[in-house]
mmCIF file of C-alpha atoms in Angstrom:
data_model
loop_
_atom_site.group_PDB
_atom_site.id
_atom_site.type_symbol
_atom_site.label_atom_id
_atom_site.label_comp_id
_atom_site.label_asym_id
_atom_site.label_seq_id
_atom_site.Cartn_x
_atom_site.Cartn_y
_atom_site.Cartn_z
ATOM 1 C CA MET A 1 96.426 87.449 105.172
ATOM 2 C CA GLY A 2 98.133 85.668 102.533
ATOM 3 C CA VAL A 3 101.791 85.948 101.810
ATOM 4 C CA TYR A 4 101.425 88.275 98.839
ATOM 5 C CA SER A 5 99.899 91.473 98.620
ATOM 6 C CA VAL A 6 97.167 92.153 96.222
ATOM 7 C CA ASP A 7 98.950 94.932 94.344
ATOM 8 C CA LYS A 8 101.495 92.213 93.768
ATOM 9 C CA LEU A 9 98.990 89.213 92.896
ATOM 10 C CA MET A 10 97.467 92.063 90.306
ATOM 11 C CA ALA A 11 100.949 92.747 88.764
ATOM 12 C CA GLU A 12 101.665 89.156 88.225
ATOM 13 C CA THR A 13 98.089 88.828 86.834
ATOM 14 C CA ARG A 14 98.797 91.409 84.290
ATOM 15 C CA ARG A 15 102.122 90.068 83.622
ATOM 16 C CA LEU A 16 100.857 86.310 83.069
ATOM 17 C CA ALA A 17 97.655 87.236 80.949
ATOM 18 C CA ALA A 18 99.886 89.753 78.367
ATOM 19 C CA GLU A 19 102.526 86.566 78.191
ATOM 20 C CA TYR A 20 99.708 84.250 77.898
ATOM 21 C CA ARG A 21 98.388 86.281 74.886
ATOM 22 C CA ARG A 22 101.445 86.693 73.170
ATOM 23 C CA THR A 23 102.063 83.056 73.311
ATOM 24 C CA THR A 24 98.501 81.561 72.302
ATOM 25 C CA GLY A 25 97.090 84.574 70.721
ATOM 26 C CA GLN A 26 94.080 84.032 73.048
ATOM 27 C CA PRO A 27 93.068 86.701 75.783
ATOM 28 C CA LEU A 28 92.955 85.199 79.225
ATOM 29 C CA ALA A 29 89.803 85.947 80.812
ATOM 30 C CA VAL A 30 90.813 88.324 83.864
ATOM 31 C CA SER A 31 90.325 91.668 82.057
ATOM 32 C CA GLY A 32 87.031 92.102 84.349
ATOM 33 C CA GLU A 33 88.812 91.759 87.807
ATOM 34 C CA ILE A 34 91.795 93.698 86.682
ATOM 35 C CA ALA A 35 89.417 96.458 85.907
ATOM 36 C CA LYS A 36 87.661 96.355 89.121
ATOM 37 C CA TYR A 37 90.868 96.670 91.054
ATOM 38 C CA ASP A 38 91.989 99.522 88.819
ATOM 39 C CA ALA A 39 89.064 101.627 89.026
ATOM 40 C CA ALA A 40 88.647 100.937 92.947
ATOM 41 C CA ARG A 41 92.338 101.914 93.241
ATOM 42 C CA LEU A 42 92.453 105.158 91.036
ATOM 43 C CA LEU A 43 88.900 106.750 91.471
ATOM 44 C CA ASP A 44 88.407 106.084 95.275
ATOM 45 C CA LEU A 45 86.126 103.302 95.256
ATOM 46 C CA GLU A 46 85.006 100.546 97.499
ATOM 47 C CA PRO A 47 84.752 97.431 96.114
ATOM 48 C CA CYS A 48 81.796 95.031 97.061
ATOM 49 C CA LYS A 49 82.258 91.910 98.506
ATOM 50 C CA ASP A 50 78.723 90.461 97.488
ATOM 51 C CA PRO A 51 78.688 89.863 93.674
ATOM 52 C CA ASN A 52 74.803 89.523 93.638
ATOM 53 C CA LEU A 53 74.226 93.331 94.294
ATOM 54 C CA GLY A 54 74.358 94.393 90.656
ATOM 55 C CA TYR A 55 77.200 96.860 91.199
ATOM 56 C CA ASP A 56 80.892 96.314 91.523
ATOM 57 C CA ALA A 57 81.935 99.242 94.113
ATOM 58 C CA VAL A 58 80.626 102.186 95.732
ATOM 59 C CA GLY A 59 82.093 105.851 95.682
ATOM 60 C CA ARG A 60 84.069 106.765 98.858
ATOM 61 C CA SER A 61 84.186 110.435 98.405
ATOM 62 C CA GLY A 62 83.817 113.797 96.116
ATOM 63 C CA GLU A 63 81.205 113.732 93.423
ATOM 64 C CA ARG A 64 80.926 109.629 93.897
ATOM 65 C CA ALA A 65 80.067 109.214 97.578
ATOM 66 C CA GLY A 66 77.426 106.679 98.240
ATOM 67 C CA ARG A 67 76.875 106.089 94.249
ATOM 68 C CA ARG A 68 76.784 102.423 93.029
ATOM 69 C CA VAL A 69 79.181 101.638 90.080
ATOM 70 C CA GLN A 70 79.095 98.471 87.758
ATOM 71 C CA ILE A 71 82.707 98.267 86.071
ATOM 72 C CA LYS A 72 83.399 96.678 82.901
ATOM 73 C CA GLY A 73 87.012 96.080 81.422
ATOM 74 C CA ARG A 74 88.215 95.837 77.831
ATOM 75 C CA ALA A 75 91.907 95.174 76.707
ATOM 76 C CA ILE A 76 92.527 96.996 73.291
ATOM 77 C CA PHE A 77 95.026 94.962 71.717
ATOM 78 C CA ASP A 78 94.728 96.756 68.318
ATOM 79 C CA GLU A 79 93.375 100.273 68.014
ATOM 80 C CA SER A 80 92.687 100.374 64.240
ATOM 81 C CA LYS A 81 90.074 97.478 65.055
ATOM 82 C CA GLY A 82 86.920 98.566 65.789
ATOM 83 C CA GLY A 83 83.552 96.937 66.952
ATOM 84 C CA GLN A 84 85.104 95.821 70.660
ATOM 85 C CA ARG A 85 81.934 95.444 72.750
ATOM 86 C CA ILE A 86 81.701 95.756 76.672
ATOM 87 C CA GLY A 87 80.282 93.004 78.604
ATOM 88 C CA GLN A 88 76.634 92.352 79.335
ATOM 89 C CA LEU A 89 75.290 94.887 81.945
ATOM 90 C CA LYS A 90 72.799 94.122 84.962
ATOM 91 C CA LEU A 91 69.966 96.368 83.846
ATOM 92 C CA GLU A 92 67.633 94.934 86.036
ATOM 93 C CA GLN A 93 69.854 95.705 89.182
ATOM 94 C CA GLN A 94 70.054 98.783 90.826
ATOM 95 C CA TRP A 95 73.289 100.883 90.038
ATOM 96 C CA ASP A 96 73.674 104.672 89.489
ATOM 97 C CA SER A 97 76.497 104.734 86.707
ATOM 98 C CA VAL A 98 78.873 102.330 84.681
ATOM 99 C CA MET A 99 82.554 102.593 84.359
ATOM 100 C CA LEU A 100 84.450 101.158 81.519
ATOM 101 C CA VAL A 101 88.212 100.580 82.136
ATOM 102 C CA LEU A 102 90.426 100.476 78.689
ATOM 103 C CA MET A 103 93.410 98.510 78.932
ATOM 104 C CA ASP A 104 96.424 98.363 76.763
ATOM 105 C CA GLU A 105 98.195 95.067 75.702
ATOM 106 C CA GLU A 106 100.012 94.890 78.639
ATOM 107 C CA PHE A 107 96.702 95.134 80.635
ATOM 108 C CA GLU A 108 97.565 98.576 82.315
ATOM 109 C CA PRO A 109 94.707 100.866 82.340
ATOM 110 C CA SER A 110 94.977 103.642 79.598
ATOM 111 C CA GLU A 111 91.273 105.368 80.208
ATOM 112 C CA ILE A 112 88.355 105.098 82.221
ATOM 113 C CA TRP A 113 85.237 106.222 81.045
ATOM 114 C CA GLU A 114 81.871 106.639 83.181
ATOM 115 C CA ALA A 115 78.063 106.795 81.785
ATOM 116 C CA GLU A 116 75.176 107.472 83.821
ATOM 117 C CA ARG A 117 72.393 105.102 84.212
ATOM 118 C CA ALA A 118 69.836 106.793 82.204
ATOM 119 C CA ALA A 119 72.100 107.081 79.423
ATOM 120 C CA VAL A 120 73.592 103.335 79.458
ATOM 121 C CA LEU A 121 69.612 102.370 79.398
ATOM 122 C CA ASP A 122 68.657 104.546 76.714
ATOM 123 C CA ALA A 123 71.469 103.277 74.708
ATOM 124 C CA VAL A 124 70.605 99.972 75.255
ATOM 125 C CA ARG A 125 67.035 100.242 74.518
ATOM 126 C CA GLU A 126 68.185 101.931 71.178
ATOM 127 C CA ALA A 127 70.062 98.990 70.333
ATOM 128 C CA GLU A 128 67.852 96.134 71.456
ATOM 129 C CA ASN A 129 66.492 95.676 67.775
ATOM 130 C CA SER A 130 70.384 95.238 66.392
ATOM 131 C CA SER A 131 71.558 91.690 65.800
ATOM 132 C CA ARG A 132 74.863 92.569 67.615
ATOM 133 C CA SER A 133 73.032 93.256 70.932
ATOM 134 C CA LYS A 134 73.313 89.707 71.821
ATOM 135 C CA ARG A 135 77.143 89.793 71.808
ATOM 136 C CA GLY A 136 76.976 92.757 74.489
ATOM 137 C CA PRO A 137 74.547 95.628 74.875
ATOM 138 C CA MET A 138 76.834 98.320 73.007
ATOM 139 C CA SER A 139 80.271 99.211 71.501
ATOM 140 C CA VAL A 140 83.312 100.813 73.346
ATOM 141 C CA ALA A 141 82.785 103.518 70.924
ATOM 142 C CA LYS A 142 79.150 104.022 71.687
ATOM 143 C CA PHE A 143 79.894 103.750 75.611
ATOM 144 C CA LYS A 144 82.327 106.780 74.648
ATOM 145 C CA ALA A 145 79.727 108.762 73.021
ATOM 146 C CA ILE A 146 77.094 108.475 75.973
ATOM 147 C CA GLY A 147 79.997 108.706 78.660
ATOM 148 C CA ARG A 148 82.422 111.040 79.629
ATOM 149 C CA LEU A 149 86.616 110.377 80.438
ATOM 150 C CA VAL A 150 87.413 110.436 83.902
ATOM 151 C CA TRP A 151 90.644 109.407 83.984
ATOM 152 C CA THR A 152 93.755 109.005 81.599
ATOM 153 C CA ARG A 153 96.961 107.248 82.422
ATOM 154 C CA GLU A 154 98.592 110.940 81.345
ATOM 155 C CA GLU A 155 96.170 112.966 83.614
ATOM 156 C CA GLY A 156 94.968 110.985 86.189
ATOM 157 C CA GLU A 157 91.608 111.745 87.553
ATOM 158 C CA ILE A 158 89.634 114.409 85.571
ATOM 159 C CA ARG A 159 87.029 115.810 87.247
ATOM 160 C CA ASP A 160 84.287 117.797 85.726
ATOM 161 C CA GLU A 161 85.274 121.308 85.765
ATOM 162 C CA ILE A 162 82.416 123.164 84.105
ATOM 163 C CA TRP A 163 83.216 126.331 85.396
ATOM 164 C CA GLU A 164 86.667 127.510 87.173
ATOM 165 C CA ASN A 165 86.605 130.880 88.572
ATOM 166 C CA ARG A 166 90.128 130.915 90.455
ATOM 167 C CA PRO A 167 93.003 133.577 89.858
ATOM 168 C CA GLU A 168 96.296 132.381 88.334
#
């Protein structure tokens, strides 16, 4: 066991990444690790130790129990600029969904979106003929269009409540 807890290390990583960007104007390549940590912590996922599996975590409970999840992260520094893309997906591997953790300029999570495998594969196939596909399979906007919002900073976890039949 190390001297520092993972929670403290991640808080320091966020601080350093934000300060590095303010100082140099360039992002520090840590958003993926922060995203994995946040998604696991906020949505009850068990992080995978083997990076060769093709997914980053497995659901522990509820609707995600046993589901294999790829996790991507993107820090959004300027909301007015469009065109942000998510990283390369492991399309040939076995996974059930992809989560996209959106972070603010302090590398704190603001939203988490989730898209099912079939929707992701369809969107990637549709974009394969685009010249932009080489920079990443899809934009953040496209991911939001095919996915669903599952967590926000304001509300916490958002469950898929299609029918609610409880007396007030």
